[in-house]
Tab-separated table of C-alpha atoms in Angstrom:
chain	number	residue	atom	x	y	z
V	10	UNK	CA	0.000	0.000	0.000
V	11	UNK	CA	1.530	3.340	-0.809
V	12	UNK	CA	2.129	6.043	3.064
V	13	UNK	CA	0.129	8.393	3.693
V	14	UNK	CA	0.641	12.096	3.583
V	15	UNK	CA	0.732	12.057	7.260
V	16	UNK	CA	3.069	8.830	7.542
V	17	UNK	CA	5.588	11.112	4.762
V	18	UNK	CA	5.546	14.182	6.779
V	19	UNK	CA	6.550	12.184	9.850
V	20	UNK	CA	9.021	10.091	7.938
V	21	UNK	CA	12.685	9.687	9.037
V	22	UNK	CA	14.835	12.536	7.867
V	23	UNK	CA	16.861	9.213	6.510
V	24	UNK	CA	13.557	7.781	4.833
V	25	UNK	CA	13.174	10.867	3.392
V	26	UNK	CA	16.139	11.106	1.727
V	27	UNK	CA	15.858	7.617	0.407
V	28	UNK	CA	12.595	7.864	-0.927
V	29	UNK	CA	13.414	11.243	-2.640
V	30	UNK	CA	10.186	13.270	-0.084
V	31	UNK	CA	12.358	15.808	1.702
V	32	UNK	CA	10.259	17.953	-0.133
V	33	UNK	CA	7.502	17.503	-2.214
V	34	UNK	CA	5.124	16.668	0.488
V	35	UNK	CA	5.737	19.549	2.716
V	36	UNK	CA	5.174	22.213	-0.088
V	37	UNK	CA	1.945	20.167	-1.183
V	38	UNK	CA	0.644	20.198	2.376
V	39	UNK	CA	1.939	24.028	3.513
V	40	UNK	CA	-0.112	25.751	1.060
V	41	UNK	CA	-3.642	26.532	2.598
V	42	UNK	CA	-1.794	28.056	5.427
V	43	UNK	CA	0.971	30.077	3.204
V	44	UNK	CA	-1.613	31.585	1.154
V	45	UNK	CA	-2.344	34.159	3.874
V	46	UNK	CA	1.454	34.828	4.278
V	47	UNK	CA	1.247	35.889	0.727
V	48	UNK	CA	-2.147	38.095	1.537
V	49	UNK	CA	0.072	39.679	4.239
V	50	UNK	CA	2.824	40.473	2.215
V	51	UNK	CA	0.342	42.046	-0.430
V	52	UNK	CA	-1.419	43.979	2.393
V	53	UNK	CA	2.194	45.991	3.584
V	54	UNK	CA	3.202	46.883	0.199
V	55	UNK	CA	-0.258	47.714	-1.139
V	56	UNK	CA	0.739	51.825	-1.282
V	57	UNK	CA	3.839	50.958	-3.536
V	58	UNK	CA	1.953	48.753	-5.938
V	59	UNK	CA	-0.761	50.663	-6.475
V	60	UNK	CA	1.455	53.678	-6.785
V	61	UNK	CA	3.188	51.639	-9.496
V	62	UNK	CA	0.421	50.453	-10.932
V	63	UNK	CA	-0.863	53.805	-11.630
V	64	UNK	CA	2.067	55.046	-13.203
V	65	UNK	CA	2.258	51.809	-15.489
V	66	UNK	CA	-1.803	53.423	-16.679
V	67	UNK	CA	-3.718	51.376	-14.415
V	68	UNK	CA	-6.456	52.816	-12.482
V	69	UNK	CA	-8.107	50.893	-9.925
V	70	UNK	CA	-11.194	52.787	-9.940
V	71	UNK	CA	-12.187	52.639	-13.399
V	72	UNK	CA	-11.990	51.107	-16.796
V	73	UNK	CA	-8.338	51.117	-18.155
V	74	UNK	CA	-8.743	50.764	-21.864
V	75	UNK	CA	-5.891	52.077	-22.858
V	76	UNK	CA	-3.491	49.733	-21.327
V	77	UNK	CA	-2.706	46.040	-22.376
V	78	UNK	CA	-1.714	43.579	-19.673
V	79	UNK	CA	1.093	40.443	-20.181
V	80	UNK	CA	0.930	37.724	-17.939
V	81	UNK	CA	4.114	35.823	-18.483
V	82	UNK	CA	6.096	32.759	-17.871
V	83	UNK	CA	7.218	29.823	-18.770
V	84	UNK	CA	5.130	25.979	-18.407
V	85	UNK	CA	3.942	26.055	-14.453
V	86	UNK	CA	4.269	29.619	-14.323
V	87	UNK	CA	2.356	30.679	-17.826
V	88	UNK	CA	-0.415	28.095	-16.015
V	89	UNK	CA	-0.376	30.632	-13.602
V	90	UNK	CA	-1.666	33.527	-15.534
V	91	UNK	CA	-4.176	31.383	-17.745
V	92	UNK	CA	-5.577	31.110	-14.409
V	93	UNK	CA	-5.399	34.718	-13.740
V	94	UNK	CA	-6.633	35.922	-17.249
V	95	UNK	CA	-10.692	36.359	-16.005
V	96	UNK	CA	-9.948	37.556	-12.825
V	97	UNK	CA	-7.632	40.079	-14.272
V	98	UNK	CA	-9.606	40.983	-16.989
V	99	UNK	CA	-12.784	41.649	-15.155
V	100	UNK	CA	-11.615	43.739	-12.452
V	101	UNK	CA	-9.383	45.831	-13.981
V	102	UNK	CA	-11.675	46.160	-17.121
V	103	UNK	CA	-8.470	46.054	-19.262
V	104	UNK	CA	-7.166	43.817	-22.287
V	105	UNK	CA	-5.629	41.063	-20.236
V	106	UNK	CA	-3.393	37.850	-21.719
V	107	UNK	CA	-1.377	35.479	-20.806
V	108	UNK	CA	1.711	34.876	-22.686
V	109	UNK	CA	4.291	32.091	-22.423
V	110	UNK	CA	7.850	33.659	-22.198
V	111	UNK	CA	8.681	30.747	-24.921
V	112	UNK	CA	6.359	32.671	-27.586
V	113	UNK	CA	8.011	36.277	-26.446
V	114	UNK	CA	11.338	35.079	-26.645
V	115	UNK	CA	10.943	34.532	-30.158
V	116	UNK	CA	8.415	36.214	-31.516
V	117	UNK	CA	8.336	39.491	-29.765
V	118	UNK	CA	7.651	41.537	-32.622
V	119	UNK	CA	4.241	40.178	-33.273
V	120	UNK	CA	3.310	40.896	-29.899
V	121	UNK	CA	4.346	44.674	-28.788
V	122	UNK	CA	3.136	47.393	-31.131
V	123	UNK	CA	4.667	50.999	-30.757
V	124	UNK	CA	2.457	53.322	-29.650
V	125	UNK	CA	0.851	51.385	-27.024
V	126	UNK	CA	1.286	51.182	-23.660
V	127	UNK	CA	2.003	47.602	-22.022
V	128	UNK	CA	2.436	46.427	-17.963
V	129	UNK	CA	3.650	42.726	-17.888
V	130	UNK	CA	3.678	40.582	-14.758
V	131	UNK	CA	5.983	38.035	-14.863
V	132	UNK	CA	5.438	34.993	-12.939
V	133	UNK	CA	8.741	32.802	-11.881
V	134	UNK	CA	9.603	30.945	-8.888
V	135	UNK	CA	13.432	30.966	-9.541
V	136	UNK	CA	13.155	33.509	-11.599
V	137	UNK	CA	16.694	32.438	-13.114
V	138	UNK	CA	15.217	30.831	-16.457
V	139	UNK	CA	16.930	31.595	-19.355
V	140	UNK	CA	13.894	32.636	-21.516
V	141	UNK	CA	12.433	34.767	-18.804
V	142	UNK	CA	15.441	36.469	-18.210
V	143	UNK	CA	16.149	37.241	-22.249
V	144	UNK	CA	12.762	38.249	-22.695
V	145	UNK	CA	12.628	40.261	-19.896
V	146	UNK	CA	16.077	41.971	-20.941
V	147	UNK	CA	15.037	42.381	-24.747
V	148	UNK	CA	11.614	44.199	-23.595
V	149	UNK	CA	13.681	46.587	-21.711
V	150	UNK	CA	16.572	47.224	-23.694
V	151	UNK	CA	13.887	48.005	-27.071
V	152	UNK	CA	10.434	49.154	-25.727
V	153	UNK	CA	10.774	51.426	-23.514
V	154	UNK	CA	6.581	51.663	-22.854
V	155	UNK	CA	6.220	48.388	-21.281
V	156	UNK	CA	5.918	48.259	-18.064
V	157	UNK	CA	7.693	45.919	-15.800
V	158	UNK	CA	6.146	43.997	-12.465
V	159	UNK	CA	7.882	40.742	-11.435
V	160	UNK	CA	6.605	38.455	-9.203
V	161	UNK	CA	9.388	35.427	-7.833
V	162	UNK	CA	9.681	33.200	-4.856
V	163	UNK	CA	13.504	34.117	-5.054
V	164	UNK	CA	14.059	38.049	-4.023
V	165	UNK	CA	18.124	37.320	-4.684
V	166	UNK	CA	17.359	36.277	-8.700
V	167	UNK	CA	18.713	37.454	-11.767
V	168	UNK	CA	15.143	38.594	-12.743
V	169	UNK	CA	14.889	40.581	-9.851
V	170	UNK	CA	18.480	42.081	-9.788
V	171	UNK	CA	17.652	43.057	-13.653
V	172	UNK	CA	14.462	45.044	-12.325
V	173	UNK	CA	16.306	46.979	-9.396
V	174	UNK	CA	18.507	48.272	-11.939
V	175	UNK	CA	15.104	50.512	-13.716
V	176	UNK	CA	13.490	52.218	-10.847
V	177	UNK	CA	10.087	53.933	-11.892
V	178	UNK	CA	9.933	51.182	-14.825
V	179	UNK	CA	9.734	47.797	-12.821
V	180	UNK	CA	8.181	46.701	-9.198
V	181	UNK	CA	9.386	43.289	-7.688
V	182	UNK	CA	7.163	41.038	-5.789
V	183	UNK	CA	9.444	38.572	-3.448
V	184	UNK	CA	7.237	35.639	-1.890
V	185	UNK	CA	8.038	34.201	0.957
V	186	UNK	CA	10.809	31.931	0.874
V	187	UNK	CA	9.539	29.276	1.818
V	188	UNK	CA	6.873	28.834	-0.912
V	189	UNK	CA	10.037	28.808	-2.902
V	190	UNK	CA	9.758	24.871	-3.677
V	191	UNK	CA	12.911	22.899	-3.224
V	192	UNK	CA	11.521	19.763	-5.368
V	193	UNK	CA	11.293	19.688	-8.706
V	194	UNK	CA	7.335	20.111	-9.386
V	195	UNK	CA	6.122	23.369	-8.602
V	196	UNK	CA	3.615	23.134	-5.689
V	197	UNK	CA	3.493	25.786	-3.609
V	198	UNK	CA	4.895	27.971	-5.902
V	199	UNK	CA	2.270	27.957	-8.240
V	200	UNK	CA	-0.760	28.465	-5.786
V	201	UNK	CA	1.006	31.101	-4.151
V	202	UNK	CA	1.494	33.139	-6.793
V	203	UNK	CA	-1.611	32.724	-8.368
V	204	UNK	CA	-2.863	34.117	-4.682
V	205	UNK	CA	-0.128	36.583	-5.434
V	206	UNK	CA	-2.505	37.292	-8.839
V	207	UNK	CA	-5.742	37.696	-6.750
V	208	UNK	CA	-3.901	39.775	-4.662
V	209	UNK	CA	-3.258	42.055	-7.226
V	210	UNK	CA	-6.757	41.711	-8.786
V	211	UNK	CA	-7.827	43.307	-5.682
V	212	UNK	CA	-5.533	45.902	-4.500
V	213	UNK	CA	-8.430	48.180	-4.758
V	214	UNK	CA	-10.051	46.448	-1.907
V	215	UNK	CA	-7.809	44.179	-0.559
V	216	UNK	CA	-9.829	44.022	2.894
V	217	UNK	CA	-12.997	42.524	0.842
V	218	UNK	CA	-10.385	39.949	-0.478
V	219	UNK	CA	-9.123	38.640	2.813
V	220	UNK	CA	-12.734	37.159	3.296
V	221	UNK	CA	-12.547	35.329	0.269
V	222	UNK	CA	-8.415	34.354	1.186
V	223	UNK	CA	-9.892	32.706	4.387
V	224	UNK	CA	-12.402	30.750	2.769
V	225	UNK	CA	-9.636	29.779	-0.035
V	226	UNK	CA	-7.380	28.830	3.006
V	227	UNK	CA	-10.100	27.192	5.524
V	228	UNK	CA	-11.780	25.061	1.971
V	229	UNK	CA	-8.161	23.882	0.934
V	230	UNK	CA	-7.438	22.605	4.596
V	231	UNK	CA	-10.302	20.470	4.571
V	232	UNK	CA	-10.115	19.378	1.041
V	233	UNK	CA	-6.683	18.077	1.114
V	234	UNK	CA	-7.226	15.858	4.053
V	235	UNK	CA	-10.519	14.346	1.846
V	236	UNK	CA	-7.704	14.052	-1.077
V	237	UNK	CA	-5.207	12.659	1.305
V	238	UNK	CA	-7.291	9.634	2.427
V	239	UNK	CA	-8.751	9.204	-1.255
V	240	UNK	CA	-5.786	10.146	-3.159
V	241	UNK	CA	-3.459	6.900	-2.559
V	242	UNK	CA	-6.281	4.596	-3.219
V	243	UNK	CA	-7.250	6.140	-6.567
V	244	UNK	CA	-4.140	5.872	-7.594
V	245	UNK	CA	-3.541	1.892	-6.268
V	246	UNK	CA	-6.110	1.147	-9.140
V	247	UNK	CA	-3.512	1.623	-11.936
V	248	UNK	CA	-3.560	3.753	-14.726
V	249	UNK	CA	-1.383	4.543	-17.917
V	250	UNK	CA	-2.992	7.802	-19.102
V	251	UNK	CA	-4.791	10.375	-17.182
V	252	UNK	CA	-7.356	13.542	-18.804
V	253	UNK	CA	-8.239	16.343	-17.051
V	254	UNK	CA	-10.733	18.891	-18.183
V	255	UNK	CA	-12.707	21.967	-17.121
V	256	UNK	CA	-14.310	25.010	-18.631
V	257	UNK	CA	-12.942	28.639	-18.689
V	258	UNK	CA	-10.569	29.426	-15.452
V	259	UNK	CA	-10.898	25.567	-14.419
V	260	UNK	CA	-9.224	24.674	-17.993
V	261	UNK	CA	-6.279	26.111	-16.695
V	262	UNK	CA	-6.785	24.646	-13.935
V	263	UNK	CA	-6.588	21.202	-15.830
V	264	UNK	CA	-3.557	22.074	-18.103
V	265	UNK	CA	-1.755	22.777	-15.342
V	266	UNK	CA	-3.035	19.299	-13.646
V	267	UNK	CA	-1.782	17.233	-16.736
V	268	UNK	CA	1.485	18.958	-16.363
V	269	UNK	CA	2.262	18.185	-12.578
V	270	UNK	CA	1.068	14.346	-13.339
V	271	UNK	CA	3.232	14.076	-15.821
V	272	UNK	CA	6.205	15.656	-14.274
V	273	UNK	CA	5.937	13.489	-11.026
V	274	UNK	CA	5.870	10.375	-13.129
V	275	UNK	CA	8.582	10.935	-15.462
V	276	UNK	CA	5.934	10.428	-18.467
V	277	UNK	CA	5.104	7.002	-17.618
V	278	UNK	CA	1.804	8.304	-17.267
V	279	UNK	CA	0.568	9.372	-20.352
V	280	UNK	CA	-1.493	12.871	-19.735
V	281	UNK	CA	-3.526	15.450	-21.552
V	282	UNK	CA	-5.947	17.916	-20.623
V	283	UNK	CA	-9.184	19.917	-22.148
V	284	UNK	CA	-11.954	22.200	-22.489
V	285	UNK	CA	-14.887	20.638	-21.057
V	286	UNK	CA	-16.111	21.258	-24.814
V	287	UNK	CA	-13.273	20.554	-26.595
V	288	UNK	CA	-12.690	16.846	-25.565
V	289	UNK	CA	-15.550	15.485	-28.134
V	290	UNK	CA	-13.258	17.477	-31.050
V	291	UNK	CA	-10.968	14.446	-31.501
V	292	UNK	CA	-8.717	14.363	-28.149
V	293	UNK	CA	-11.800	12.061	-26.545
V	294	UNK	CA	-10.429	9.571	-29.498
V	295	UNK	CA	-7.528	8.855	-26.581
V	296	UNK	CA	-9.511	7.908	-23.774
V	297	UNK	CA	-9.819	3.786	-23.056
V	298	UNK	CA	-10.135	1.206	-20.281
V	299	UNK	CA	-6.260	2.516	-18.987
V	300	UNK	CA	-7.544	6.204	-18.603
V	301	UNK	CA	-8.056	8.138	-15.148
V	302	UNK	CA	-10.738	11.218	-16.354
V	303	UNK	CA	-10.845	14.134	-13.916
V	304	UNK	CA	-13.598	16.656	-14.295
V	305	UNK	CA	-13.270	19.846	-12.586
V	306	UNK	CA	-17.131	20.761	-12.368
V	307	UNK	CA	-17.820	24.820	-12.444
V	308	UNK	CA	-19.715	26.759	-9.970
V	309	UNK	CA	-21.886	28.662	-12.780
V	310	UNK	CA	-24.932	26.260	-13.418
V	311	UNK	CA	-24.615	26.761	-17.642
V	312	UNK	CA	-21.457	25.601	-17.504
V	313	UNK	CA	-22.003	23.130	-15.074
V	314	UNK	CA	-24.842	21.481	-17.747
V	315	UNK	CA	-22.455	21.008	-20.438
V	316	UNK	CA	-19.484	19.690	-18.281
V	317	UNK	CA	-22.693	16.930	-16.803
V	318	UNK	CA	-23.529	16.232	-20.260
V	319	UNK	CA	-19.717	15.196	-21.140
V	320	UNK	CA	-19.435	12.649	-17.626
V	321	UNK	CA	-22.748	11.287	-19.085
V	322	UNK	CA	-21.045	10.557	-22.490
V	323	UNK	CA	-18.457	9.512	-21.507
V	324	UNK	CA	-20.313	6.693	-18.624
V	325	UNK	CA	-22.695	5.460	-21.812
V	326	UNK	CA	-19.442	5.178	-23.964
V	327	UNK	CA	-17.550	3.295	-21.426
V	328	UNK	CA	-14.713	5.699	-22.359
V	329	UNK	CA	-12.394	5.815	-19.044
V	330	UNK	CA	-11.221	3.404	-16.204
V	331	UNK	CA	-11.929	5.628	-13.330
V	332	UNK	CA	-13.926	9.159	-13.852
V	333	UNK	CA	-13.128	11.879	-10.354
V	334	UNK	CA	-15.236	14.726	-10.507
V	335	UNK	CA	-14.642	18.009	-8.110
V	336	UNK	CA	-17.717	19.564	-7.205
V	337	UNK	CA	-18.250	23.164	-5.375
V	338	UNK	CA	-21.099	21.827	-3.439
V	339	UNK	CA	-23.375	18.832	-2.912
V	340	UNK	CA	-26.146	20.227	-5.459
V	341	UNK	CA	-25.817	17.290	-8.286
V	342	UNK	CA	-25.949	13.643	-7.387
V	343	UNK	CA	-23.207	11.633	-9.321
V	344	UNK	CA	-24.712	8.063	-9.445
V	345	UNK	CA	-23.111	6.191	-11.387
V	346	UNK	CA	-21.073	8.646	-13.435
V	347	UNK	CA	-18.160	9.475	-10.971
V	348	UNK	CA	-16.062	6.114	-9.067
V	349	UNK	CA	-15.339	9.674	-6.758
V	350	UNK	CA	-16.609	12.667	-6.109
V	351	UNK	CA	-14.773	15.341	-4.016
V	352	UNK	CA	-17.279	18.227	-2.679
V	353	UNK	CA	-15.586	21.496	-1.905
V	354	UNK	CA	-18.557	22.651	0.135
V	355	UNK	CA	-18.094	26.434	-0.926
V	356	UNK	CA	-20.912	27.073	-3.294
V	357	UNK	CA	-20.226	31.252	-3.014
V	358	UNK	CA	-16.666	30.381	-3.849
V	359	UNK	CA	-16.716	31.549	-7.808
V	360	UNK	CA	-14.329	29.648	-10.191
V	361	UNK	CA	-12.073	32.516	-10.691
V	362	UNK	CA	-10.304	31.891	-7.434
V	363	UNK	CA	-10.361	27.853	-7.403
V	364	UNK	CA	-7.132	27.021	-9.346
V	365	UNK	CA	-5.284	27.018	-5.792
V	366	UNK	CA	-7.883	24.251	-4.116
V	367	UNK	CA	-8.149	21.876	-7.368
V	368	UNK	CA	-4.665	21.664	-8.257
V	369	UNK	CA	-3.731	20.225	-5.421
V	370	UNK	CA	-5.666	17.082	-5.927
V	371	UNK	CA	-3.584	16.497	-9.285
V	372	UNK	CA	-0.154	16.937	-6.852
V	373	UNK	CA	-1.123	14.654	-4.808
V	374	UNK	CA	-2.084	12.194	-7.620
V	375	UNK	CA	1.384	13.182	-8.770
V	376	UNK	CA	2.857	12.263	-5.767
V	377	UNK	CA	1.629	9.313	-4.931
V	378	UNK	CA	1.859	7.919	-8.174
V	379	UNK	CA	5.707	8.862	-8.722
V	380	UNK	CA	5.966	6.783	-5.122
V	381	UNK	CA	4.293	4.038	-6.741
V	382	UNK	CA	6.074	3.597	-9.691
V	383	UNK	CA	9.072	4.070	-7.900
V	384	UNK	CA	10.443	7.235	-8.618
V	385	UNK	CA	11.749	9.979	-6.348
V	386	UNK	CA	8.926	13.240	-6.191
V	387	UNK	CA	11.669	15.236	-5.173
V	388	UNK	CA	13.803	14.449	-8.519
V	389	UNK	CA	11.306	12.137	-10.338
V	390	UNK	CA	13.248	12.362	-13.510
V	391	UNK	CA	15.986	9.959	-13.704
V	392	UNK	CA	17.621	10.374	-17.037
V	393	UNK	CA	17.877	13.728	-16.316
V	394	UNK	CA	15.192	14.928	-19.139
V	395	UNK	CA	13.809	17.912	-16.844
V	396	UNK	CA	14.748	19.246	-14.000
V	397	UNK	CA	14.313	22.263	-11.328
V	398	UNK	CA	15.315	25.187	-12.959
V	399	UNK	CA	14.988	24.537	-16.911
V	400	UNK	CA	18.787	24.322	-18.397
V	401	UNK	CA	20.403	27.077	-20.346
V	402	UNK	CA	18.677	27.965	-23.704
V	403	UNK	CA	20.591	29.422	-26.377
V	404	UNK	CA	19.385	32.892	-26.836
V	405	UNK	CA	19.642	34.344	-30.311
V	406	UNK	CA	18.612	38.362	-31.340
C-alpha cells in the first residue's frame, strides 16, 4: 500500500532522503496556510503597488482601456496567468493575456506594437530561467513603454536584480521563501502566486479579499485531508494515461493538472488535458479502459450542464477506467457517473479563485503515483530529461 501524507511528513529525515520526499510533500501540504502569508505580504506593500500600478496606466477605480496587460512565464508559471486571465480581466476592465515567455522570446515583434502602452507581470519561482530572463532583458533594452512587475519566490534572482537596476519602470514582488519549492514540481509555488494574482486583482479592496483568502485557506485545509485519504487509493487502481478537463478558469486549472502528473511520473503516465467542450473534437479519441478522467465541475450552473452532459457521455461510452469529478457543493448527485466525487462545500466560492484548491488534488495524484512507480517526487526524472530550474537555452537576437 503506498504512506500516507501524514506517515511522509513524519518520515525519518533518513527515509526521506531515500525515498526522494524531503520535499515535495511539505510544499503540497503548507499551502492553505501560506496563502495568507502571501495576503500579508500584499497587504504591507499595497501603497507601492498601487502607486506603481498607476504610473504603469492602471487605475483601480475605473476602466483602463488604454493599457494592455502580459501575464508571463514559462510551463507552471504561464499556467499561472491562464488562471489569472478572467480575474484580471474583469476587475481591472483592461485587455488582459497570458503569454508564455517561450512565444516572447521569439516572436516578440508580433506581440508589442509601438504606440501602445504595455504592464507585464511576470510569474517565476526561480526567476533564473533563461527565456524569462532574455525576454525580460530584450523588452527593456527596445520598448521602452512596457511596463515591468515581477513576481518570484527568489528576491536574490537574476530577474529581480535586472528590475532593481530601472526604478520607476519595474516593481518586484518577493514571496516568501519558503513557498520557494525545493523539489522539482512546482507546488506551492504555483498556488502562491496565483494568490499573489488575486492579490493584485484586488488591490483596490484588498480588505474585501481577505474574506474570500480565508475561505480559499479554511476550503483547501479540509479538502486536502478528503484528497489525502482518497488520493493513494485512486491511484492503487492503476492507470497509464490520465485527462483532465474543465471550462474557462478551471481549464487552466486542468492544463496545469496534466502537467504536474506528468512531471511526477517521469511520463510514464501518459497525460492530456481539455476544455470541457473541446474533448468530443478528436482528443476524446484517446480515452480507453487505462484512462483516469478528472472533471473539474464549475460553480456557474450553464457551464455546469455542459461539463454533466460530457461525464454522461463519456459513462454510456464506457470511455475511461476511473472518472473523479470536483464539485463546489453537494447540489448534483453523481450516481453512477463518478467512481469519486470530491465536494468542496463552498458554493459562493466563484471559479475565478479555485485554481489554488483543485490543483492540489492532481499533486497529490502526482505524488503518490511517482511513489508508486518508484520514482523519487523530489527528482522524479531519472535520465535527467527535466529538472528544477529549466537548463540554459541558447538565446539568439
Amino acid at each position: 500500500m503506498i504512506d500516507t501524507l501524514e506517515a511522509l511528513l513524519n518520515a525519518t529525515e533518513e527515509e526521506k532522503e531515500a525515498r526522494g520526499t524531503r520535499y515535495t510533500p511539505h510544499e503540497i501540504n503548507q499551502q492553505p496556510a501560506s496563502w495568507r502569508r502571501t495576503l500579508q505580504i500584499f497587504e504591507e506593500r499595497q501603497s507601492e503597488l498601487r502607486s506603481f500600478l498607476s504610473d504603469s496606466g492602471l487605475d483601480l477605480r475605473k476602466l483602463s482601456r488604454n493599457l494592455t496587460v502580459f501575464l508571463v512565464g514559462a510551463g507552471t508559471s504561464d499556467y499561472v496567468g491562464r488562471a489569472l486571465t478572467y480575474l484580471l480581466r474583469r476587475k481591472w476592465g483592461c485587455e488582459v493575456w497570458a503569454v508564455p515567455s517561450t512565444d516572447l522570446l521569439t516572436n516578440l515583434k508580433d506581440f508589442v506594437h509601438s504606440g501602445h502602452r504595455y504592464l507585464w507581470i511576470s510569474f517565476s519561482r526561480s526567476g533564473n530561467s533563461s527565456e524569462g530572463l532574455a525576454v525580460l532583458e530584450e523588452a527593456i533594452e527596445e520598448h521602452p513603454q512596457i511596463q515591468h512587475l515581477l513576481v518570484t519566490c527568489n528576491e536574490k534572482s537574476r530577474m529581480a536584480k535586472v528590475c532593481a537596476e530601472i526604478p520607476g519602470r519595474a516593481f518586484v514582488v518577493a514571496l516568501d521563501e519558503g513557498v520557494n519549492d525545493r523539489g522539482l514540481a512546482m507546488t506551492s509555488s504555483y498556488t502562491n502566486m496565483v494568490v499573489a494574482g488575486q492579490c493584485l486583482a484586488h488591490l483596490g479592496s484588498l480588505s474585501q479579499y481577505r474574506k474570500s483568502l480565508s475561505l480559499l485557506s479554511e476550503t483547501g485545509e479540509l479538502f486536502l485531508k478528503a484528497i489525502q485519504k482518497t488520493a493513494p487509493l485512486i491511484v492503487e487502481q492503476e492507470f497509464s494515461k490520465a485527462c483532465f478537463v474543465g471550462s474557462g478558469v478551471l481549464h487552466a486549472v486542468a492544463q496545469e493538472s496534466a502537467l504536474k502528473l506528468l512531471e511526477l511520473t517521469a511520463g510514464k503516465i501518459q497525460t492530456m488535458s481539455e476544455s470541457t467542450l473541446g474533448l468530443r473534437h478528436g482528443p476524446m479519441s484517446a480515452l480507453d479502459e487505462n484512462t483516469l478522467l478528472v472533471s473539474f465541475l464549475s460553480q456557474d450552473r450553464r457551464r455546469r450542464k455542459y461539463e454533466m452532459d460530457l461525464l454522461t457521455e463519456i459513462h454510456r461510452k464506457g470511455l475511461a477506467k476511473l472518472r473523479v469529478v470536483v464539485s463546489p457543493d453537494f447540489a448534483d448527485d453523481f450516481g453512477p457517473l463518478a467512481d469519486y466525487a470530491f465536494c468542496l462545500d463552498s458554493a459562493d466560492l466563484h471559479d475565478e479563485y479555485r485554481a489554488p484548491l483543485d490543483v492540489m488534488l492532481a499533486q497529490s495524484l502526482g505524488l503518490f503515483s511517482s511513489l508508486k512507480l518508484g520514482l523519487q517526487p523530489d527528482c522524479p526524472s531519472p535520465n535527467g530529461a527535466i529538472s528544477r530550474v529549466v537548463e540554459h537555452v541558447n538565446i539568439y537576437r
